[in-house]
mmCIF file of C-alpha atoms in Angstrom:
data_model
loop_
_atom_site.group_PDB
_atom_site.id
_atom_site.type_symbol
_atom_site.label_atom_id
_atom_site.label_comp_id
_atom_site.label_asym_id
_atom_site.label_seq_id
_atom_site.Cartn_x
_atom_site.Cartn_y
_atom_site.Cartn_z
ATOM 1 C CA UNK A 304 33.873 17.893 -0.711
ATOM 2 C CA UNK A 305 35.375 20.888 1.137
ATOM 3 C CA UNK A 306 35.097 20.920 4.864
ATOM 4 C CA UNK A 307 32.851 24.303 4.647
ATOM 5 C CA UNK A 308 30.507 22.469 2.642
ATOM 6 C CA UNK A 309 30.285 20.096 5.130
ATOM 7 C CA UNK A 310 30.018 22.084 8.374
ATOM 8 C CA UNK A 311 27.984 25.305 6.535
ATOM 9 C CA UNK A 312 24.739 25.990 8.035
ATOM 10 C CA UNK A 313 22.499 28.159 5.583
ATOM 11 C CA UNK A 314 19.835 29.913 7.535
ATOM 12 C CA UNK A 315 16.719 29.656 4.788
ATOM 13 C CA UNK A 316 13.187 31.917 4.691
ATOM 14 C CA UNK A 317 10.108 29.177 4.700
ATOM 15 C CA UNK A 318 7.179 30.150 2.772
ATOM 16 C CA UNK A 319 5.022 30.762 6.076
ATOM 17 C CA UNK A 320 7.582 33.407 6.889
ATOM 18 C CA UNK A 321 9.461 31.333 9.396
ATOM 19 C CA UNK A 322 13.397 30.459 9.572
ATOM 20 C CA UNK A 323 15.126 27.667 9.228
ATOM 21 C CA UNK A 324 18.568 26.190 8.765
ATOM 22 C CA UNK A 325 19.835 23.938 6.239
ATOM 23 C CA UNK A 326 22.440 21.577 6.980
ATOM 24 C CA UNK A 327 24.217 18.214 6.946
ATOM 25 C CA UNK A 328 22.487 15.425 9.126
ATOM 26 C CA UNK A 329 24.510 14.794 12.200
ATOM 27 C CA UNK A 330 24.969 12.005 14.628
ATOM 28 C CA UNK A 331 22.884 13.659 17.227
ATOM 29 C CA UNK A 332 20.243 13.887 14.346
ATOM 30 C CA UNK A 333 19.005 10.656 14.560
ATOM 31 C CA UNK A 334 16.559 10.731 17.561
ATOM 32 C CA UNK A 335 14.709 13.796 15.618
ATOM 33 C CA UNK A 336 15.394 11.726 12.204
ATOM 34 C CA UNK A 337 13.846 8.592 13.862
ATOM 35 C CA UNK A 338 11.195 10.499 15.502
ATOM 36 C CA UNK A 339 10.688 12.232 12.166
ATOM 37 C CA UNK A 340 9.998 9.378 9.893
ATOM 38 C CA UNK A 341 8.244 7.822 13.027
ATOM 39 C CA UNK A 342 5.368 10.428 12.381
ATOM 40 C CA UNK A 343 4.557 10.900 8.825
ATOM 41 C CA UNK A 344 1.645 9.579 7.851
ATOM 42 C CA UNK A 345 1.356 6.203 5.841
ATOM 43 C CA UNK A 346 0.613 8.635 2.452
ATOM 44 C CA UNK A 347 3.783 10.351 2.942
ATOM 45 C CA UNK A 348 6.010 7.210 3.554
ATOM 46 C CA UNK A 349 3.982 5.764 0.684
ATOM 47 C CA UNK A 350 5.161 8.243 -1.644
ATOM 48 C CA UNK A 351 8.813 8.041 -0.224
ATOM 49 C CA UNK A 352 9.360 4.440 -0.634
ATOM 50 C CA UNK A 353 6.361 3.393 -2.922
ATOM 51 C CA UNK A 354 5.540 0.576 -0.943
ATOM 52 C CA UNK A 355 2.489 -0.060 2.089
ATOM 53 C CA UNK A 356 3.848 0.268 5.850
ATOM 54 C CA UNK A 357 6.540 0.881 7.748
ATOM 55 C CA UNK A 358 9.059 -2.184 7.214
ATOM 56 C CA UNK A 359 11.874 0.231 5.326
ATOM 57 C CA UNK A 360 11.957 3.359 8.040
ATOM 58 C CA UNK A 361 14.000 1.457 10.400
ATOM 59 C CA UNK A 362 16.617 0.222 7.471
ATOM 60 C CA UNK A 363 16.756 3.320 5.756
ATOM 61 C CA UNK A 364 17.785 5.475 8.668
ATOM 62 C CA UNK A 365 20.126 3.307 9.558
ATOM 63 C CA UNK A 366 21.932 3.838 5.797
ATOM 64 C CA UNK A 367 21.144 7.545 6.356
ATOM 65 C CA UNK A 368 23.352 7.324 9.672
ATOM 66 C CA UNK A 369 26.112 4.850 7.907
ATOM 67 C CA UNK A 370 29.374 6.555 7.396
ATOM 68 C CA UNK A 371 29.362 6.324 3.687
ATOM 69 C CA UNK A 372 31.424 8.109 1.013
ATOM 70 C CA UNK A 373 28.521 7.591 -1.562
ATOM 71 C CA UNK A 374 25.733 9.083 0.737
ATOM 72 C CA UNK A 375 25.144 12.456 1.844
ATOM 73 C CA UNK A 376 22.547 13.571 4.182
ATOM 74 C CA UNK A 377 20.992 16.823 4.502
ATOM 75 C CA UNK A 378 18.099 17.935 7.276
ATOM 76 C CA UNK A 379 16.131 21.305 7.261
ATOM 77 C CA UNK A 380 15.871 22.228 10.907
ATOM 78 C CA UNK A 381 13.524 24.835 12.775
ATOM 79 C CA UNK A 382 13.161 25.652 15.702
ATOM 80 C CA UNK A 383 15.534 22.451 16.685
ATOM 81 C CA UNK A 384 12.823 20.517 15.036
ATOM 82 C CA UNK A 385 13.518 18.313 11.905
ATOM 83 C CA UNK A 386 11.283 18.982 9.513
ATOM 84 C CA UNK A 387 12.389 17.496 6.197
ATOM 85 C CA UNK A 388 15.201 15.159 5.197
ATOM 86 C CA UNK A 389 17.112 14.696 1.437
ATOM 87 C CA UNK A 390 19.485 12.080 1.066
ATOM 88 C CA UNK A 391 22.008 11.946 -1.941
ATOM 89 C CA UNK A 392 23.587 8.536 -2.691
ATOM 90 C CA UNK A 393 25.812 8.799 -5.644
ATOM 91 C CA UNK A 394 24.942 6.714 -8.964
ATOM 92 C CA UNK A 395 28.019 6.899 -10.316
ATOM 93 C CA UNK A 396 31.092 9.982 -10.506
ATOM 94 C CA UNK A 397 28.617 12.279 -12.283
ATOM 95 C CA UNK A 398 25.127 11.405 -11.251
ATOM 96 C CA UNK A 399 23.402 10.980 -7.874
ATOM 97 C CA UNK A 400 19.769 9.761 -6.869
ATOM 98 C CA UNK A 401 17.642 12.679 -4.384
ATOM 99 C CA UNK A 402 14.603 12.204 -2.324
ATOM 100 C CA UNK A 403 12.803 13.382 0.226
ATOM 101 C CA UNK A 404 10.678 13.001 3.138
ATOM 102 C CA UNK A 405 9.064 16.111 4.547
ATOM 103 C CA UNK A 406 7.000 16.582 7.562
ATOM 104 C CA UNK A 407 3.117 16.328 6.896
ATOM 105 C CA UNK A 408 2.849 19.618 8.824
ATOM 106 C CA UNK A 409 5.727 21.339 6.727
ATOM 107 C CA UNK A 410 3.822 20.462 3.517
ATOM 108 C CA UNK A 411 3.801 23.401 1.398
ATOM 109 C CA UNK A 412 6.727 25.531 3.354
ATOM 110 C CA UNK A 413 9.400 25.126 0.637
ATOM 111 C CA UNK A 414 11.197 22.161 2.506
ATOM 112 C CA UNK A 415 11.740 20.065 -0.484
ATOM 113 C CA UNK A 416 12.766 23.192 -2.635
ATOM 114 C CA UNK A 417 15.449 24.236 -0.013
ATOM 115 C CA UNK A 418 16.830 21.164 0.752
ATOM 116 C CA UNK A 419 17.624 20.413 -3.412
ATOM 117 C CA UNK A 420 18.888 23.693 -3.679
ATOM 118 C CA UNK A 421 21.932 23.303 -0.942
ATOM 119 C CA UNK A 422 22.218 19.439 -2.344
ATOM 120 C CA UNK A 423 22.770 21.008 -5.641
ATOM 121 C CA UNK A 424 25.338 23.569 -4.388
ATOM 122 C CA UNK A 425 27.324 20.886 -2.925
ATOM 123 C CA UNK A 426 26.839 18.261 -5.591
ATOM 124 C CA UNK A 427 28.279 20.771 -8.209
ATOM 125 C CA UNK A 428 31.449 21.033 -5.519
ATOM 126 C CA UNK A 429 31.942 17.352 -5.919
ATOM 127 C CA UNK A 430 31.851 16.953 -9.371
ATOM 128 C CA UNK A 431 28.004 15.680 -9.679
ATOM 129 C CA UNK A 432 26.802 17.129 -12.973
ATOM 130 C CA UNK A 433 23.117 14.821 -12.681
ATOM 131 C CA UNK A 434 20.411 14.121 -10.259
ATOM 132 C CA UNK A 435 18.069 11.676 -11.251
ATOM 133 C CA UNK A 436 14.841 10.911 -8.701
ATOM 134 C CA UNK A 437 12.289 8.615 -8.956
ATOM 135 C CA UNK A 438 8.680 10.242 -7.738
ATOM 136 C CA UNK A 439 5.047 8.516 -7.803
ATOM 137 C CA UNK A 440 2.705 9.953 -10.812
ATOM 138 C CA UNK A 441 0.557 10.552 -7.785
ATOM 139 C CA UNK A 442 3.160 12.772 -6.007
ATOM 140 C CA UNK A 443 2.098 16.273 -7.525
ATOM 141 C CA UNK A 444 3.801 18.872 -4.884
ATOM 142 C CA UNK A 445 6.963 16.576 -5.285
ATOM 143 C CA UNK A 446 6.693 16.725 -9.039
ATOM 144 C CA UNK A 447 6.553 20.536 -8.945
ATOM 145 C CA UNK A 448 9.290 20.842 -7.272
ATOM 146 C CA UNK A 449 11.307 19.169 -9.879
ATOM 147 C CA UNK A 450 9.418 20.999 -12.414
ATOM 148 C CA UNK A 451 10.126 24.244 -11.055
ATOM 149 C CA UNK A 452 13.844 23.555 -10.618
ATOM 150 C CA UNK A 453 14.207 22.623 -14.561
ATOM 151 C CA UNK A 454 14.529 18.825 -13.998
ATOM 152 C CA UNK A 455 13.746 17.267 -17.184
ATOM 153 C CA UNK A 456 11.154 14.594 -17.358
ATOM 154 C CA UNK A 457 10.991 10.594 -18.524
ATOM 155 C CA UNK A 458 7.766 9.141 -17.869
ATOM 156 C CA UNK A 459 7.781 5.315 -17.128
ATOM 157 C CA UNK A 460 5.094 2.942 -16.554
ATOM 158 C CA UNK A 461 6.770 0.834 -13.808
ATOM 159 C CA UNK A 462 4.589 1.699 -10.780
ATOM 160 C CA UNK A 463 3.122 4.974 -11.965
ATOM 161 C CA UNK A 464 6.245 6.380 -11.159
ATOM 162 C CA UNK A 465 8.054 9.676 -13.441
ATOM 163 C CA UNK A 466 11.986 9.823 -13.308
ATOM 164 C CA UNK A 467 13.592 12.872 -13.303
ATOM 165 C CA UNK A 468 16.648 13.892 -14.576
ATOM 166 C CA UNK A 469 18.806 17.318 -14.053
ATOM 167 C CA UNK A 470 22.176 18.517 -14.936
ATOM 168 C CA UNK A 471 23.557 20.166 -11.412
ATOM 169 C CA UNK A 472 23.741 24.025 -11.582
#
């Protein structure tokens, strides 16, 4: 990963008309992460981690916030506000796992979209030729916007969740 990948900023047009930045989480992110994932409703968290309550926030931010060579965090900011979060962990060399969390009041803005499309731009950079993500059946906005960026998908029955698979553009 170059270091302009990793300091860029893209400023980013939300669907309500509104800018935004995209960029890599920072240290000084995590009050607004924690205060972030502190808020959504149980749904949202639900379809995040597929599981009832709140035991996981805590754990997972503190893996988002891990200096890790296999993770990569990005945050879509406005108005100094978090309002969505995609982490990358890497699979393997080629492939990496994406999700999401998004704000319940930035539902609909084009969060999710933005964030995959800089983790795709930088994934490409490092050599990542595959996401894969695992989304709820239930999860219909988060299944469009795999749909709409050309992920290709495997349905399983384990927990009514679909798997998605993409090569990187």
């Amino acid at each position: 990963m170059t270091t302009s990948s990793v300091t860029r900023v893209d400023p980013v047009l939300l669907a309500d008309g509104s800018n935004a930045l995209v960029r890599r989480l920072r240290a000084s992110d995590r009050p607004a992460v924690t205060h972030l994932f502190g808020s959504v409703s149980d749904d949202n968290l639900y379809t995040r981690f597929f599981t009832l309550g709140r035991a996981l926030v805590s754990h997972h931010i503190d893996h988002l916030f891990e200096r890790s060579a296999t993770v990569t965090t990005y945050v879509l900011v406005r108005d100094e506000k978090i309002l969505g979060v995609a982490d990358v962990e890497a699979c393997d060399p080629t492939t990496a796992e994406i999700a999401f969390l998004v704000a319940d009041d930035a539902h609909g803005l084009g969060a999710a979209t933005l964030l995959l499309e800089r983790a795709a731009a930088d994934a490409q950079e490092m050599g990542v030729e595959t996401f894969v993500a695992e989304v709820l059946a239930i999860n219909h906005p988060m299944i469009e916007v795999f749909r709409d960026a050309g992920f290709e998908v495997e349905l399983h029955s384990d927990h009514d969740e679909i798997r998605y698979g993409h090569q990187a553009r």
